[in-house]
Amino acid sequence: KSGFLVRKVHADPDGKRTPRGKRGWKTFYAMLKGLVLYLQKDEYRAERELTEEDVKNAVSIHHSLAMRAADYSKRPNVFYLRTADWRVFLFQAPNAEQMQSWITRINVV
Ligand code: I3P
């Protein structure tokens, strides 16, 4: 599965609140491959190799949990992703259907 997602980092490893200055929303082209959610910052190019930055931004979804961010009302179609190391991301999908599809795909693996 792949598509555009807008990401906000809410908590760093161990659940520590991400400091101000690092909490802004950023658009990525996301690709779910196996247990890894790759987030490409640059415009998506299917054939290009992963950059160092891509590797840094990749998120392991092993033992992670995705759920609709029912308590977050500033933007629509936002879901939480809580990882095994207790990081928390918010991701905004382009529409409700895409949001649900990402949640389902992340939680099924
Ligand atoms: C953050 C940015 C986010 C905002 C966040 C700010 O600033 O403005 O959009 O979240 O608020 O800290 P920065 O880019 O300097 O990190 P919202 O869009 O959800 O308001 P927060 O600290 O209350 O999460």
Coordinates of N, CA and C in Angstrom, one line a residue, residues 27-95:
T27 N 4.5 16.6 4.7 CA 3.9 15.6 3.8 C 5.0 14.6 3.3
F28 N 4.6 13.3 3.2 CA 5.5 12.3 2.8 C 4.7 11.4 1.8
Y29 N 5.5 10.7 0.9 CA 4.9 9.6 0.2 C 5.2 8.4 1.0
A30 N 4.1 7.7 1.5 CA 4.3 6.6 2.4 C 4.1 5.3 1.6
M31 N 5.0 4.3 1.9 CA 4.9 3.0 1.3 C 5.0 1.9 2.4
L32 N 4.0 1.1 2.5 CA 4.0 0.0 3.5 C 4.6 -1.3 2.8
K33 N 5.7 -1.7 3.3 CA 6.3 -2.9 2.7 C 6.7 -3.8 3.8
G34 N 6.0 -4.9 3.9 CA 6.3 -5.9 5.0 C 6.0 -5.2 6.3
L35 N 7.0 -5.1 7.2 CA 6.8 -4.5 8.5 C 7.3 -3.1 8.6
V36 N 7.6 -2.5 7.5 CA 8.2 -1.2 7.5 C 7.3 -0.2 6.7
L37 N 7.1 0.9 7.4 CA 6.4 2.1 6.7 C 7.5 3.0 6.3
Y38 N 7.7 3.1 5.0 CA 8.7 4.0 4.4 C 8.1 5.4 4.2
L39 N 8.8 6.4 4.5 CA 8.2 7.8 4.3 C 9.3 8.5 3.5
Q40 N 8.9 8.8 2.3 CA 9.8 9.5 1.4 C 9.4 11.0 1.3
K41 N 10.4 11.9 1.6 CA 10.1 13.3 1.7 C 10.0 13.9 0.4
D42 N 10.9 13.6 -0.5 CA 10.9 14.2 -1.8 C 9.7 13.7 -2.6
E43 N 9.5 14.3 -3.7 CA 8.5 13.8 -4.6 C 8.7 12.4 -4.9
Y44 N 7.7 11.6 -4.9 CA 7.8 10.2 -5.1 C 8.4 9.8 -6.5
R45 N 9.4 9.0 -6.4 CA 10.0 8.4 -7.7 C 10.1 6.9 -7.5
A46 N 9.3 6.2 -8.2 CA 9.2 4.8 -8.0 C 10.6 4.1 -8.1
E47 N 11.4 4.5 -9.0 CA 12.6 3.7 -9.3 C 13.8 4.1 -8.4
R48 N 13.7 5.2 -7.7 CA 14.9 5.7 -7.0 C 15.2 4.8 -5.8
E49 N 16.5 4.8 -5.4 CA 16.9 4.1 -4.2 C 16.6 4.9 -3.0
L50 N 16.5 4.2 -1.9 CA 16.2 4.8 -0.6 C 17.4 5.7 -0.2
T51 N 17.2 6.9 0.2 CA 18.2 7.8 0.7 C 18.4 7.5 2.2
E52 N 19.5 8.1 2.8 CA 19.7 8.0 4.2 C 18.5 8.6 5.0
E53 N 18.0 9.7 4.4 CA 16.9 10.3 5.1 C 15.6 9.4 5.1
D54 N 15.4 8.7 4.0 CA 14.3 7.8 3.9 C 14.4 6.7 5.0
V55 N 15.6 6.2 5.2 CA 15.9 5.2 6.1 C 15.6 5.7 7.5
K56 N 16.1 6.9 7.8 CA 15.8 7.5 9.1 C 14.4 7.7 9.4
N57 N 13.6 8.0 8.4 CA 12.2 8.3 8.5 C 11.3 7.0 8.6
A58 N 11.9 5.9 8.2 CA 11.1 4.7 8.1 C 10.7 4.3 9.5
V59 N 9.5 3.7 9.6 CA 9.0 3.3 10.9 C 8.7 1.8 10.9
S60 N 9.2 1.1 11.9 CA 8.8 -0.3 12.0 C 7.4 -0.4 12.6
I61 N 6.6 -1.1 11.9 CA 5.2 -1.2 12.4 C 5.0 -2.6 13.1
H62 N 6.1 -3.3 13.4 CA 6.0 -4.5 14.1 C 5.5 -4.2 15.5
H63 N 4.4 -4.8 16.0 CA 3.9 -4.6 17.3 C 3.5 -3.1 17.5
S64 N 3.0 -2.5 16.4 CA 2.5 -1.1 16.5 C 1.0 -1.2 16.4
L65 N 0.4 0.0 16.8 CA -1.0 0.0 16.8 C -1.5 1.3 16.1
A66 N -2.4 1.2 15.1 CA -3.0 2.3 14.5 C -4.4 2.5 14.9
M67 N -4.8 3.7 15.2 CA -6.2 4.0 15.5 C -6.6 5.4 15.1
R68 N -7.9 5.5 14.7 CA -8.4 6.8 14.4 C -8.2 7.8 15.5
A69 N -7.8 9.0 15.2 CA -7.5 10.0 16.3 C -8.8 10.7 16.6
A70 N -9.7 10.0 17.3 CA -11.0 10.6 17.6 C -11.0 11.9 18.4
D71 N -9.9 12.0 19.2 CA -9.8 13.2 20.0 C -9.0 14.4 19.4
Y72 N -8.6 14.2 18.1 CA -7.9 15.2 17.4 C -8.8 15.9 16.4
S73 N -9.2 17.1 16.6 CA -10.2 17.7 15.7 C -9.7 18.8 14.8
K74 N -8.3 19.1 14.9 CA -7.8 20.2 14.1 C -7.8 19.9 12.6
R75 N -7.6 18.7 12.3 CA -7.6 18.2 10.9 C -8.4 17.0 10.8
P76 N -9.0 16.8 9.6 CA -9.8 15.5 9.4 C -8.9 14.4 9.0
N77 N -9.5 13.2 9.1 CA -8.9 11.9 8.6 C -7.5 11.7 9.1
V78 N -7.4 11.9 10.5 CA -6.1 11.7 11.1 C -6.2 10.4 12.0
F79 N -5.1 9.6 11.9 CA -5.0 8.5 12.8 C -3.7 8.5 13.5
Y80 N -3.7 7.8 14.7 CA -2.5 7.7 15.5 C -1.7 6.4 15.1
L81 N -0.4 6.5 15.2 CA 0.4 5.2 15.1 C 1.3 5.2 16.3
R82 N 1.1 4.2 17.1 CA 1.9 4.0 18.3 C 2.8 2.8 18.0
T83 N 4.1 3.0 18.1 CA 5.1 2.0 17.8 C 5.4 1.1 19.0
A84 N 6.2 0.1 18.7 CA 6.6 -0.8 19.8 C 7.5 -0.1 20.8
D85 N 8.3 0.9 20.3 CA 9.1 1.6 21.3 C 8.5 2.9 21.8
W86 N 7.1 2.9 21.7 CA 6.3 4.0 22.3 C 6.5 5.3 21.7
R87 N 6.9 5.4 20.4 CA 6.7 6.6 19.7 C 5.3 6.8 19.3
V88 N 4.9 8.0 19.1 CA 3.5 8.3 18.6 C 3.5 9.3 17.4
F89 N 2.9 8.9 16.4 CA 2.8 9.7 15.2 C 1.3 10.0 14.9
L90 N 1.0 11.2 14.4 CA -0.3 11.4 13.8 C -0.1 11.4 12.3
F91 N -1.0 10.8 11.6 CA -0.9 10.8 10.1 C -2.3 11.2 9.6
Q92 N -2.2 12.2 8.7 CA -3.4 12.7 8.0 C -3.5 12.1 6.6
A93 N -4.6 11.3 6.4 CA -4.8 10.7 5.1 C -5.6 11.7 4.2
P94 N -5.6 11.5 2.9 CA -6.3 12.4 2.0 C -7.8 12.3 2.2
N95 N -8.4 11.2 2.7 CA -9.8 11.1 2.9 C -10.1 10.0 3.9

